[in-house]
Tab-separated table of C-alpha atoms in Angstrom:
chain	number	residue	atom	x	y	z
A	1	LEU	CA	23.912	1.506	-0.930
A	2	ARG	CA	22.352	3.966	1.972
A	3	THR	CA	20.080	6.084	-1.014
A	4	LYS	CA	19.553	3.816	-3.476
A	5	GLY	CA	18.267	1.100	-0.125
A	6	ILE	CA	19.599	-1.753	-1.246
A	7	MET	CA	19.770	-4.844	0.991
A	8	PHE	CA	22.882	-7.094	0.888
A	9	LEU	CA	23.619	-10.143	3.974
A	10	ASP	CA	25.743	-7.735	5.215
A	11	HIS	CA	24.017	-4.981	5.989
A	12	ILE	CA	21.064	-4.842	8.323
A	13	ILE	CA	18.243	-2.565	7.824
A	14	THR	CA	17.848	-0.071	10.578
A	15	LYS	CA	13.552	-0.310	12.581
A	16	ASP	CA	12.618	2.706	9.904
A	17	ASN	CA	13.737	1.333	6.741
A	18	ALA	CA	15.784	5.108	6.244
A	19	TYR	CA	19.339	3.633	5.062
A	20	LEU	CA	21.743	0.548	5.741
A	21	VAL	CA	23.977	0.062	8.836
A	22	GLU	CA	26.877	-2.007	7.955
A	23	TYR	CA	28.026	-5.064	10.156
A	24	ASN	CA	30.575	-3.385	11.417
A	25	GLU	CA	29.070	-0.631	12.550
A	26	ILE	CA	26.971	-2.546	14.322
A	27	LYS	CA	29.796	-4.121	16.382
A	28	ALA	CA	31.869	-1.635	16.978
A	29	GLN	CA	28.136	-0.144	18.997
A	30	LEU	CA	27.656	-3.155	20.457
A	31	GLU	CA	31.095	-3.263	22.034
A	32	HIS	CA	29.906	-0.255	24.197
A	33	LYS	CA	26.798	-1.708	25.108
A	34	GLY	CA	25.873	-4.559	28.689
A	35	ASP	CA	25.014	-7.827	27.545
A	36	LYS	CA	21.108	-7.651	28.034
A	37	ASP	CA	21.286	-4.632	25.124
A	38	VAL	CA	23.796	-7.188	23.696
A	39	ARG	CA	21.545	-9.698	23.680
A	40	LYS	CA	18.392	-7.749	22.657
A	41	CYS	CA	20.306	-5.279	19.429
A	42	VAL	CA	21.000	-9.182	18.181
A	43	GLY	CA	17.847	-10.518	18.592
A	44	THR	CA	16.791	-7.506	16.352
A	45	ILE	CA	19.733	-7.682	13.671
A	46	LEU	CA	18.412	-11.583	13.669
A	47	ASN	CA	15.253	-10.524	12.800
A	48	TYR	CA	15.743	-8.360	10.579
A	49	ARG	CA	17.817	-11.318	8.619
A	50	ARG	CA	14.601	-12.986	8.498
A	51	ILE	CA	13.002	-10.623	6.923
A	52	GLU	CA	16.011	-9.835	4.175
A	53	THR	CA	15.675	-13.775	3.865
A	54	HIS	CA	11.699	-13.299	3.505
A	55	LEU	CA	12.116	-10.922	0.788
A	56	ASN	CA	14.508	-12.567	-1.308
A	57	HIS	CA	11.416	-14.675	-2.248
A	58	GLN	CA	11.735	-15.161	-6.676
A	59	SER	CA	8.050	-13.959	-6.408
A	60	LEU	CA	8.585	-10.688	-3.713
A	61	GLY	CA	9.867	-8.565	-6.061
A	62	PRO	CA	6.023	-5.685	-5.358
A	63	ILE	CA	6.696	-6.049	-1.520
A	64	LYS	CA	10.646	-5.628	-1.699
A	65	GLN	CA	9.717	-2.319	-3.712
A	66	ALA	CA	6.932	-1.792	-0.841
A	67	THR	CA	9.783	-1.727	1.877
A	68	LYS	CA	11.599	0.638	-0.353
A	69	ASP	CA	8.538	3.003	-0.245
A	70	ASN	CA	8.248	2.130	3.706
A	71	LEU	CA	4.655	1.139	3.271
A	72	ILE	CA	5.293	-2.169	5.933
A	73	ASP	CA	5.331	-2.245	9.228
A	74	TRP	CA	7.853	-5.420	9.765
A	75	SER	CA	8.336	-5.383	13.062
A	76	LEU	CA	4.268	-5.971	13.775
A	77	SER	CA	4.173	-8.239	10.546
A	78	ALA	CA	6.707	-10.321	11.490
A	79	LYS	CA	4.346	-10.804	14.691
A	80	TRP	CA	1.503	-11.277	13.304
A	81	PHE	CA	3.008	-14.262	11.157
A	82	ASP	CA	3.937	-15.868	14.450
A	83	TYR	CA	0.566	-15.539	16.527
A	84	ASN	CA	-1.189	-17.786	17.042
A	85	GLY	CA	-5.242	-17.456	17.647
A	86	ARG	CA	-6.247	-20.670	18.589
A	87	ASN	CA	-6.389	-22.523	22.159
A	88	ASP	CA	-3.748	-24.930	20.969
A	89	THR	CA	-0.309	-24.605	19.406
A	90	THR	CA	-1.022	-27.712	17.492
A	91	THR	CA	-4.182	-27.125	15.868
A	92	ILE	CA	-5.136	-27.824	12.751
A	93	ALA	CA	-7.024	-24.220	12.895
A	94	HIS	CA	-3.303	-22.862	13.431
A	95	SER	CA	-2.199	-24.329	10.523
A	96	LYS	CA	-4.510	-23.418	8.448
A	97	ASP	CA	-4.101	-20.069	9.331
A	98	THR	CA	-0.253	-19.999	8.895
A	99	LYS	CA	-0.545	-22.148	5.159
A	100	TRP	CA	-2.906	-19.402	4.352
A	101	LYS	CA	-0.854	-16.205	5.796
A	102	ILE	CA	2.324	-18.197	3.969
A	103	ARG	CA	0.850	-18.121	0.221
A	104	CYS	CA	-0.570	-14.953	0.519
A	105	SER	CA	2.557	-13.433	1.601
A	106	THR	CA	4.350	-14.694	-0.614
A	107	PHE	CA	2.355	-14.920	-3.805
A	108	SER	CA	1.656	-18.789	-3.845
A	109	LEU	CA	-2.216	-19.247	-3.702
A	110	PRO	CA	-2.952	-22.082	-6.284
A	111	THR	CA	-4.115	-19.631	-8.480
A	112	LYS	CA	-4.693	-21.609	-12.188
A	113	ASP	CA	-1.232	-20.342	-13.149
A	114	ILE	CA	0.833	-21.525	-10.642
A	115	LEU	CA	-1.882	-24.984	-11.244
A	116	HIS	CA	-0.355	-25.095	-14.531
A	117	GLN	CA	3.684	-25.330	-13.417
A	118	ASN	CA	2.606	-28.124	-11.449
A	119	PHE	CA	-0.754	-30.134	-13.459
A	120	PRO	CA	-0.046	-29.127	-16.936
A	121	LEU	CA	-2.654	-32.233	-18.383
A	122	LEU	CA	-4.537	-31.482	-15.397
A	123	LEU	CA	-5.050	-27.832	-16.582
A	124	PRO	CA	-4.631	-27.091	-20.203
A	125	ALA	CA	-2.299	-23.758	-21.341
A	126	ASP	CA	-6.710	-22.605	-22.858
A	127	LYS	CA	-8.182	-23.309	-19.718
A	128	LEU	CA	-6.090	-20.185	-17.302
A	129	ASN	CA	-8.843	-17.509	-17.429
A	130	CYS	CA	-9.956	-15.718	-14.160
A	131	PHE	CA	-12.603	-17.918	-12.897
A	132	PHE	CA	-14.819	-14.776	-11.455
A	133	CYS	CA	-14.379	-12.381	-15.273
A	134	ASN	CA	-13.081	-15.277	-17.091
A	135	ASN	CA	-11.207	-12.327	-18.933
A	136	ILE	CA	-7.094	-12.312	-17.434
A	137	LEU	CA	-4.495	-15.090	-16.647
A	138	GLU	CA	-5.598	-15.731	-12.943
A	139	THR	CA	-2.892	-14.741	-10.639
A	140	ASN	CA	-1.938	-14.109	-7.328
A	141	ASP	CA	-2.236	-10.610	-8.649
A	142	HIS	CA	-4.888	-11.070	-10.123
A	143	PHE	CA	-6.812	-12.614	-7.038
A	144	TRP	CA	-7.271	-9.004	-5.081
A	145	THR	CA	-7.575	-6.962	-8.133
A	146	CYS	CA	-10.248	-8.662	-10.404
A	147	LEU	CA	-12.922	-6.423	-11.022
A	148	GLN	CA	-15.440	-9.166	-10.643
A	149	LEU	CA	-13.419	-9.500	-6.956
A	150	ARG	CA	-14.335	-5.834	-5.917
A	151	THR	CA	-17.682	-4.955	-5.370
A	152	THR	CA	-17.420	-8.090	-2.618
A	153	ILE	CA	-13.783	-6.676	-1.448
A	154	VAL	CA	-15.905	-3.079	-1.268
A	155	ASN	CA	-18.133	-4.229	1.196
A	156	ILE	CA	-15.747	-6.211	3.323
A	157	PHE	CA	-13.924	-3.054	4.116
A	158	LYS	CA	-16.933	-1.329	4.883
A	159	LYS	CA	-17.647	-3.258	7.666
A	160	LEU	CA	-14.464	-3.875	9.123
A	161	GLY	CA	-13.776	-0.173	8.617
A	162	GLN	CA	-17.288	0.790	10.325
A	163	ASP	CA	-16.568	-2.473	12.741
A	164	LEU	CA	-13.106	-1.315	13.540
A	165	ILE	CA	-15.056	2.211	14.437
A	166	ASP	CA	-17.177	0.477	17.048
A	167	ILE	CA	-14.438	-1.148	18.399
A	168	LEU	CA	-12.390	2.486	18.775
A	169	ALA	CA	-15.284	4.061	20.579
A	170	ASN	CA	-15.450	1.957	23.102
A	171	ASN	CA	-11.279	1.056	23.475
A	172	ALA	CA	-9.439	4.250	22.663
A	173	ASP	CA	-7.617	5.717	24.628
A	174	LYS	CA	-7.779	9.223	23.659
A	175	HIS	CA	-9.416	11.620	20.466
A	176	PRO	CA	-12.865	8.867	20.217
A	177	LEU	CA	-14.037	12.240	18.886
A	178	LEU	CA	-11.446	11.549	15.850
A	179	ILE	CA	-12.345	8.032	15.067
A	180	ASN	CA	-15.091	8.422	12.474
A	181	ASP	CA	-12.693	10.745	10.370
A	182	SER	CA	-9.296	8.801	11.267
A	183	ILE	CA	-10.427	5.504	9.552
A	184	LYS	CA	-12.963	6.656	6.999
A	185	TYR	CA	-10.440	9.433	5.365
A	186	SER	CA	-7.163	6.507	5.696
A	187	LYS	CA	-5.766	5.159	2.992
A	188	THR	CA	-6.620	1.337	3.368
A	189	PHE	CA	-10.157	2.053	3.547
A	190	ARG	CA	-11.385	5.608	1.824
A	191	TRP	CA	-11.326	3.881	-1.194
A	192	ALA	CA	-14.008	1.863	-0.087
A	193	PHE	CA	-16.027	4.428	1.232
A	194	GLN	CA	-15.141	6.779	-1.397
A	195	ASN	CA	-15.667	4.439	-4.416
A	196	GLU	CA	-11.740	4.854	-5.805
A	197	PRO	CA	-9.341	2.655	-7.253
A	198	ILE	CA	-7.972	0.388	-4.475
A	199	HIS	CA	-4.961	1.951	-2.292
A	200	PRO	CA	-1.631	-0.386	-2.092
A	201	VAL	CA	-1.737	-0.401	1.605
A	202	VAL	CA	-4.613	-2.626	1.384
A	203	LEU	CA	-3.856	-4.978	-1.517
A	204	LEU	CA	-0.721	-5.400	1.295
A	205	LEU	CA	-2.937	-6.070	3.980
A	206	MET	CA	-4.948	-9.007	2.311
A	207	ARG	CA	-1.653	-10.645	1.884
A	208	SER	CA	-0.806	-10.757	5.807
A	209	TYR	CA	1.277	-8.147	5.853
A	210	ILE	CA	0.807	-4.889	8.817
A	211	THR	CA	0.439	-1.258	6.660
A	212	ARG	CA	1.906	1.222	8.655
A	213	ASP	CA	-0.613	3.303	7.412
A	214	LEU	CA	-3.088	0.724	9.536
A	215	VAL	CA	-0.714	1.450	12.377
A	216	GLY	CA	-0.879	5.056	11.915
A	217	ILE	CA	-4.771	4.648	12.739
A	218	PHE	CA	-4.449	2.683	15.439
A	219	ARG	CA	-1.333	5.120	17.270
A	220	SER	CA	-4.032	8.199	16.383
A	221	HIS	CA	-5.886	6.678	19.354
A	222	PHE	CA	-3.949	4.457	21.629
A	223	ASN	CA	-0.703	6.146	24.410
A	224	THR	CA	1.376	2.713	23.789
A	225	THR	CA	2.807	0.382	21.276
A	226	LYS	CA	1.822	-2.846	24.183
A	227	ALA	CA	-1.376	-1.725	23.709
A	228	ILE	CA	-1.913	-1.347	20.016
A	229	THR	CA	-0.127	-4.526	19.601
A	230	THR	CA	-2.972	-6.134	21.684
A	231	PHE	CA	-5.697	-4.656	20.422
A	232	TYR	CA	-4.373	-6.444	17.351
A	233	TYR	CA	-4.709	-10.079	18.077
A	234	HIS	CA	-7.347	-9.256	20.257
A	235	SER	CA	-10.141	-7.876	17.243
A	236	SER	CA	-11.733	-9.443	14.390
A	237	ILE	CA	-9.754	-6.064	12.109
A	238	ILE	CA	-6.942	-8.701	10.497
A	239	VAL	CA	-8.602	-11.604	8.906
A	240	VAL	CA	-6.963	-14.294	8.374
């Protein structure tokens, strides 16, 4: 199990997603810890239980595979899903933000294939091709990779990359001379600047997951995880 990366309810993924830890093993470790450490460890276990529940969604096969490939930073992704960038916890805007994150991350945006399943009489089977290219069935997968949208997405990521360069230049803790290269040659942005095929980590980012590649950029220029998290929440790089 530890070599195959199979997840079960009685197993917990380690923080680095490298292998699985059995519950009995965790329980034995907790018996030797103080009360504060126990609460912290139990909280970590519950967080990974939440992740496992999320991955069990019927449409999340690609996300489960991305997890096995170690492309997603689940700790920061969980914080991002819970993050409220509005001034009030009950605003309509925050509800819309949360709805967008949920629908993107669970492949449930109202594309034509889903609308047809829910309203077959209103949207017949012969009208399900992509609204933009009109050549391929419109699905949540196709939505982000449609060739008619590529230029738009490329321009967005070029702008985000340049904005990130400017922001890091003013806020980075270290290696200021490497900022330009660390962004333009990262998996997240290189494809846009070099006109390459879109990288899988980009699709994950657009679906509201925080990728390890993006975190790696920030770790190259910030000294602490707290600084990285604060930067995420106060910059405009991650767009809802």
